[in-house]
Amino acid sequence: MHTFKNALLLLSILFFTGCYSFNDISIPPTVKTIRIQYIENRAPYINPQLAPLYNDRLKLKITNQTKLTVVQTEDAHYDVSGTITNYSVTTAGISGQQAATNRLTVSIKLTVRDEQNKLKNYDVSRNFDFSANLTLQQAEAQLNETIIRSMVDETFNRIFS
């Protein structure tokens, strides 16, 4: 009965806190280096800050949270490449026959080659809602840090989890 209460408490916490993440990263001890090729922005609409900030923050996160060394050579144990494929706005909510909420969707296609030359492809995509009263430029000013952090965290988790 006590175990059931603990399980119920854990489920309640997860339900009420909404989003949760696990930081269990798995890097074989033989892996020492990683190359992050420049992730280009090829979305139909280009936020000029997105690709440079994303690339810099991804390298920084890997350097700070792993023992891997970021290198620019082709013989790296892990090799990450990809493109930003989507950066688009849609209406997400309507109130009184007018748009109340807009949704910015950002998507990145990644390819990761591991030390055994196995390729893994990942799609990283996130939605960011903002008031329809804001222009896209105003929303970007408010959301840019959140967008970068979320996309880098998602990429990191896909590569190492």
PDB file of C-alpha atoms in Angstrom:
ATOM      1  CA  MET A   1       0.000   0.000   0.000  1.00  0.00           C
ATOM      2  CA  HIS A   2       2.867   2.358   0.803  1.00  0.00           C
ATOM      3  CA  THR A   3       4.406   1.670  -2.644  1.00  0.00           C
ATOM      4  CA  PHE A   4       1.099   2.463  -4.317  1.00  0.00           C
ATOM      5  CA  LYS A   5       0.951   5.828  -2.522  1.00  0.00           C
ATOM      6  CA  ASN A   6       4.509   6.645  -3.615  1.00  0.00           C
ATOM      7  CA  ALA A   7       3.711   5.752  -7.215  1.00  0.00           C
ATOM      8  CA  LEU A   8       0.539   7.829  -7.099  1.00  0.00           C
ATOM      9  CA  LEU A   9       2.474  10.769  -5.631  1.00  0.00           C
ATOM     10  CA  LEU A  10       5.112  10.507  -8.387  1.00  0.00           C
ATOM     11  CA  LEU A  11       2.467  10.390 -11.107  1.00  0.00           C
ATOM     12  CA  SER A  12       0.720  13.397  -9.583  1.00  0.00           C
ATOM     13  CA  ILE A  13       3.947  15.383  -9.511  1.00  0.00           C
ATOM     14  CA  LEU A  14       4.678  14.522 -13.142  1.00  0.00           C
ATOM     15  CA  PHE A  15       1.122  15.399 -14.169  1.00  0.00           C
ATOM     16  CA  PHE A  16       1.052  18.761 -12.416  1.00  0.00           C
ATOM     17  CA  THR A  17       4.556  19.870 -13.360  1.00  0.00           C
ATOM     18  CA  GLY A  18       3.910  19.181 -17.031  1.00  0.00           C
ATOM     19  CA  CYS A  19       7.294  18.875 -18.693  1.00  0.00           C
ATOM     20  CA  TYR A  20      10.137  16.856 -17.278  1.00  0.00           C
ATOM     21  CA  SER A  21      13.476  15.661 -18.588  1.00  0.00           C
ATOM     22  CA  PHE A  22      16.057  13.079 -17.754  1.00  0.00           C
ATOM     23  CA  ASN A  23      19.709  13.945 -18.065  1.00  0.00           C
ATOM     24  CA  ASP A  24      20.949  10.387 -18.548  1.00  0.00           C
ATOM     25  CA  ILE A  25      23.538  10.785 -21.228  1.00  0.00           C
ATOM     26  CA  SER A  26      25.374   7.793 -22.546  1.00  0.00           C
ATOM     27  CA  ILE A  27      28.794   8.256 -24.118  1.00  0.00           C
ATOM     28  CA  PRO A  28      31.063   5.239 -24.561  1.00  0.00           C
ATOM     29  CA  PRO A  29      34.443   5.723 -22.835  1.00  0.00           C
ATOM     30  CA  THR A  30      36.249   5.356 -26.181  1.00  0.00           C
ATOM     31  CA  VAL A  31      34.498   8.463 -27.553  1.00  0.00           C
ATOM     32  CA  LYS A  32      36.641  11.543 -26.945  1.00  0.00           C
ATOM     33  CA  THR A  33      35.880  13.976 -29.778  1.00  0.00           C
ATOM     34  CA  ILE A  34      32.901  15.438 -31.599  1.00  0.00           C
ATOM     35  CA  ARG A  35      32.645  17.599 -34.691  1.00  0.00           C
ATOM     36  CA  ILE A  36      29.650  19.904 -34.969  1.00  0.00           C
ATOM     37  CA  GLN A  37      29.381  20.968 -38.576  1.00  0.00           C
ATOM     38  CA  TYR A  38      27.711  24.327 -39.076  1.00  0.00           C
ATOM     39  CA  ILE A  39      23.951  23.800 -38.992  1.00  0.00           C
ATOM     40  CA  GLU A  40      22.691  26.008 -41.819  1.00  0.00           C
ATOM     41  CA  ASN A  41      19.363  27.760 -41.856  1.00  0.00           C
ATOM     42  CA  ARG A  42      17.506  26.652 -44.990  1.00  0.00           C
ATOM     43  CA  ALA A  43      14.003  27.391 -43.755  1.00  0.00           C
ATOM     44  CA  PRO A  44      11.725  29.390 -46.064  1.00  0.00           C
ATOM     45  CA  TYR A  45      11.850  32.266 -43.562  1.00  0.00           C
ATOM     46  CA  ILE A  46      15.256  32.903 -41.995  1.00  0.00           C
ATOM     47  CA  ASN A  47      15.834  34.352 -38.554  1.00  0.00           C
ATOM     48  CA  PRO A  48      19.436  35.545 -39.031  1.00  0.00           C
ATOM     49  CA  GLN A  49      20.285  35.025 -35.347  1.00  0.00           C
ATOM     50  CA  LEU A  50      19.041  31.440 -35.094  1.00  0.00           C
ATOM     51  CA  ALA A  51      21.786  29.416 -36.815  1.00  0.00           C
ATOM     52  CA  PRO A  52      24.829  31.203 -35.322  1.00  0.00           C
ATOM     53  CA  LEU A  53      23.411  31.189 -31.783  1.00  0.00           C
ATOM     54  CA  TYR A  54      22.218  27.585 -32.046  1.00  0.00           C
ATOM     55  CA  ASN A  55      25.627  26.399 -33.275  1.00  0.00           C
ATOM     56  CA  ASP A  56      27.554  28.295 -30.588  1.00  0.00           C
ATOM     57  CA  ARG A  57      25.273  27.186 -27.753  1.00  0.00           C
ATOM     58  CA  LEU A  58      25.272  23.553 -28.872  1.00  0.00           C
ATOM     59  CA  LYS A  59      29.084  23.456 -28.821  1.00  0.00           C
ATOM     60  CA  LEU A  60      29.127  25.204 -25.449  1.00  0.00           C
ATOM     61  CA  LYS A  61      26.621  22.762 -23.937  1.00  0.00           C
ATOM     62  CA  ILE A  62      28.579  19.761 -25.187  1.00  0.00           C
ATOM     63  CA  THR A  63      31.830  21.216 -23.838  1.00  0.00           C
ATOM     64  CA  ASN A  64      30.286  22.062 -20.456  1.00  0.00           C
ATOM     65  CA  GLN A  65      28.238  18.901 -19.902  1.00  0.00           C
ATOM     66  CA  THR A  66      30.420  16.169 -21.372  1.00  0.00           C
ATOM     67  CA  LYS A  67      34.086  15.280 -21.435  1.00  0.00           C
ATOM     68  CA  LEU A  68      34.114  15.462 -25.220  1.00  0.00           C
ATOM     69  CA  THR A  69      36.418  17.800 -27.083  1.00  0.00           C
ATOM     70  CA  VAL A  70      34.851  19.718 -29.964  1.00  0.00           C
ATOM     71  CA  VAL A  71      37.109  19.419 -33.019  1.00  0.00           C
ATOM     72  CA  GLN A  72      36.903  20.410 -36.689  1.00  0.00           C
ATOM     73  CA  THR A  73      38.559  17.307 -38.129  1.00  0.00           C
ATOM     74  CA  GLU A  74      36.804  14.592 -40.107  1.00  0.00           C
ATOM     75  CA  ASP A  75      38.164  11.844 -37.859  1.00  0.00           C
ATOM     76  CA  ALA A  76      36.077  12.894 -34.822  1.00  0.00           C
ATOM     77  CA  HIS A  77      34.384  10.060 -32.968  1.00  0.00           C
ATOM     78  CA  TYR A  78      30.976  11.726 -33.434  1.00  0.00           C
ATOM     79  CA  ASP A  79      30.142  13.932 -36.406  1.00  0.00           C
ATOM     80  CA  VAL A  80      26.973  16.033 -36.308  1.00  0.00           C
ATOM     81  CA  SER A  81      25.527  17.775 -39.352  1.00  0.00           C
ATOM     82  CA  GLY A  82      22.133  19.132 -40.298  1.00  0.00           C
ATOM     83  CA  THR A  83      19.937  21.984 -41.392  1.00  0.00           C
ATOM     84  CA  ILE A  84      17.227  24.178 -39.972  1.00  0.00           C
ATOM     85  CA  THR A  85      14.325  23.189 -42.205  1.00  0.00           C
ATOM     86  CA  ASN A  86      11.346  25.062 -40.832  1.00  0.00           C
ATOM     87  CA  TYR A  87      10.713  28.400 -39.196  1.00  0.00           C
ATOM     88  CA  SER A  88       7.063  29.218 -39.726  1.00  0.00           C
ATOM     89  CA  VAL A  89       4.131  30.897 -38.030  1.00  0.00           C
ATOM     90  CA  THR A  90       0.559  29.612 -37.912  1.00  0.00           C
ATOM     91  CA  THR A  91      -2.533  30.623 -35.996  1.00  0.00           C
ATOM     92  CA  ALA A  92      -2.865  28.519 -32.844  1.00  0.00           C
ATOM     93  CA  GLY A  93      -5.893  30.059 -31.141  1.00  0.00           C
ATOM     94  CA  ILE A  94      -8.887  32.144 -32.123  1.00  0.00           C
ATOM     95  CA  SER A  95     -11.002  34.375 -29.912  1.00  0.00           C
ATOM     96  CA  GLY A  96     -13.973  36.366 -31.170  1.00  0.00           C
ATOM     97  CA  GLN A  97     -13.258  35.487 -34.821  1.00  0.00           C
ATOM     98  CA  GLN A  98      -9.709  36.875 -34.557  1.00  0.00           C
ATOM     99  CA  ALA A  99      -6.367  35.211 -34.028  1.00  0.00           C
ATOM    100  CA  ALA A 100      -5.494  35.298 -30.324  1.00  0.00           C
ATOM    101  CA  THR A 101      -2.408  33.097 -30.326  1.00  0.00           C
ATOM    102  CA  ASN A 102       0.182  32.395 -32.991  1.00  0.00           C
ATOM    103  CA  ARG A 103       2.560  29.467 -33.044  1.00  0.00           C
ATOM    104  CA  LEU A 104       6.138  29.607 -34.264  1.00  0.00           C
ATOM    105  CA  THR A 105       7.423  26.187 -35.315  1.00  0.00           C
ATOM    106  CA  VAL A 106      11.158  25.570 -35.553  1.00  0.00           C
ATOM    107  CA  SER A 107      12.480  22.301 -37.020  1.00  0.00           C
ATOM    108  CA  ILE A 108      15.979  20.939 -37.494  1.00  0.00           C
ATOM    109  CA  LYS A 109      17.038  17.768 -39.329  1.00  0.00           C
ATOM    110  CA  LEU A 110      20.202  16.240 -37.877  1.00  0.00           C
ATOM    111  CA  THR A 111      22.506  13.445 -38.935  1.00  0.00           C
ATOM    112  CA  VAL A 112      24.885  11.948 -36.390  1.00  0.00           C
ATOM    113  CA  ARG A 113      27.697   9.624 -37.413  1.00  0.00           C
ATOM    114  CA  ASP A 114      29.134   7.635 -34.538  1.00  0.00           C
ATOM    115  CA  GLU A 115      32.593   6.116 -34.081  1.00  0.00           C
ATOM    116  CA  GLN A 116      31.521   2.974 -35.977  1.00  0.00           C
ATOM    117  CA  ASN A 117      30.299   5.040 -38.962  1.00  0.00           C
ATOM    118  CA  LYS A 118      26.666   4.300 -38.171  1.00  0.00           C
ATOM    119  CA  LEU A 119      24.335   7.114 -39.162  1.00  0.00           C
ATOM    120  CA  LYS A 120      21.368   8.214 -37.108  1.00  0.00           C
ATOM    121  CA  ASN A 121      18.876  10.782 -38.340  1.00  0.00           C
ATOM    122  CA  TYR A 122      16.882  12.945 -35.982  1.00  0.00           C
ATOM    123  CA  ASP A 123      14.133  15.492 -36.419  1.00  0.00           C
ATOM    124  CA  VAL A 124      14.051  18.108 -33.700  1.00  0.00           C
ATOM    125  CA  SER A 125      10.949  20.294 -33.731  1.00  0.00           C
ATOM    126  CA  ARG A 126       9.399  22.624 -31.188  1.00  0.00           C
ATOM    127  CA  ASN A 127       6.440  24.988 -31.083  1.00  0.00           C
ATOM    128  CA  PHE A 128       6.548  28.383 -29.403  1.00  0.00           C
ATOM    129  CA  ASP A 129       3.253  30.176 -28.821  1.00  0.00           C
ATOM    130  CA  PHE A 130       2.944  33.951 -28.645  1.00  0.00           C
ATOM    131  CA  SER A 131       0.214  36.587 -28.615  1.00  0.00           C
ATOM    132  CA  ALA A 132      -1.262  37.388 -32.017  1.00  0.00           C
ATOM    133  CA  ASN A 133      -1.025  41.059 -30.996  1.00  0.00           C
ATOM    134  CA  LEU A 134       2.753  40.845 -31.490  1.00  0.00           C
ATOM    135  CA  THR A 135       4.552  41.043 -34.803  1.00  0.00           C
ATOM    136  CA  LEU A 136       6.906  38.196 -35.607  1.00  0.00           C
ATOM    137  CA  GLN A 137       9.876  40.472 -34.884  1.00  0.00           C
ATOM    138  CA  GLN A 138       8.454  41.372 -31.450  1.00  0.00           C
ATOM    139  CA  ALA A 139       7.792  37.703 -30.693  1.00  0.00           C
ATOM    140  CA  GLU A 140      11.319  36.768 -31.795  1.00  0.00           C
ATOM    141  CA  ALA A 141      12.764  39.375 -29.446  1.00  0.00           C
ATOM    142  CA  GLN A 142      10.825  37.807 -26.563  1.00  0.00           C
ATOM    143  CA  LEU A 143      11.260  34.157 -27.543  1.00  0.00           C
ATOM    144  CA  ASN A 144      14.752  34.006 -29.051  1.00  0.00           C
ATOM    145  CA  GLU A 145      16.510  32.868 -25.858  1.00  0.00           C
ATOM    146  CA  THR A 146      13.803  30.253 -25.177  1.00  0.00           C
ATOM    147  CA  ILE A 147      13.967  28.997 -28.767  1.00  0.00           C
ATOM    148  CA  ILE A 148      17.740  28.589 -28.686  1.00  0.00           C
ATOM    149  CA  ARG A 149      17.771  26.925 -25.258  1.00  0.00           C
ATOM    150  CA  SER A 150      14.952  24.515 -26.150  1.00  0.00           C
ATOM    151  CA  MET A 151      16.396  23.518 -29.512  1.00  0.00           C
ATOM    152  CA  VAL A 152      19.900  23.027 -28.081  1.00  0.00           C
ATOM    153  CA  ASP A 153      18.564  20.960 -25.148  1.00  0.00           C
ATOM    154  CA  GLU A 154      16.467  18.801 -27.471  1.00  0.00           C
ATOM    155  CA  THR A 155      19.420  18.282 -29.836  1.00  0.00           C
ATOM    156  CA  PHE A 156      21.746  17.398 -26.963  1.00  0.00           C
ATOM    157  CA  ASN A 157      19.260  14.878 -25.586  1.00  0.00           C
ATOM    158  CA  ARG A 158      18.745  13.278 -29.011  1.00  0.00           C
ATOM    159  CA  ILE A 159      22.475  12.886 -29.598  1.00  0.00           C
ATOM    160  CA  PHE A 160      23.415  11.535 -26.176  1.00  0.00           C
ATOM    161  CA  SER A 161      20.358   9.792 -24.733  1.00  0.00           C
TER     162      SER A 161
END
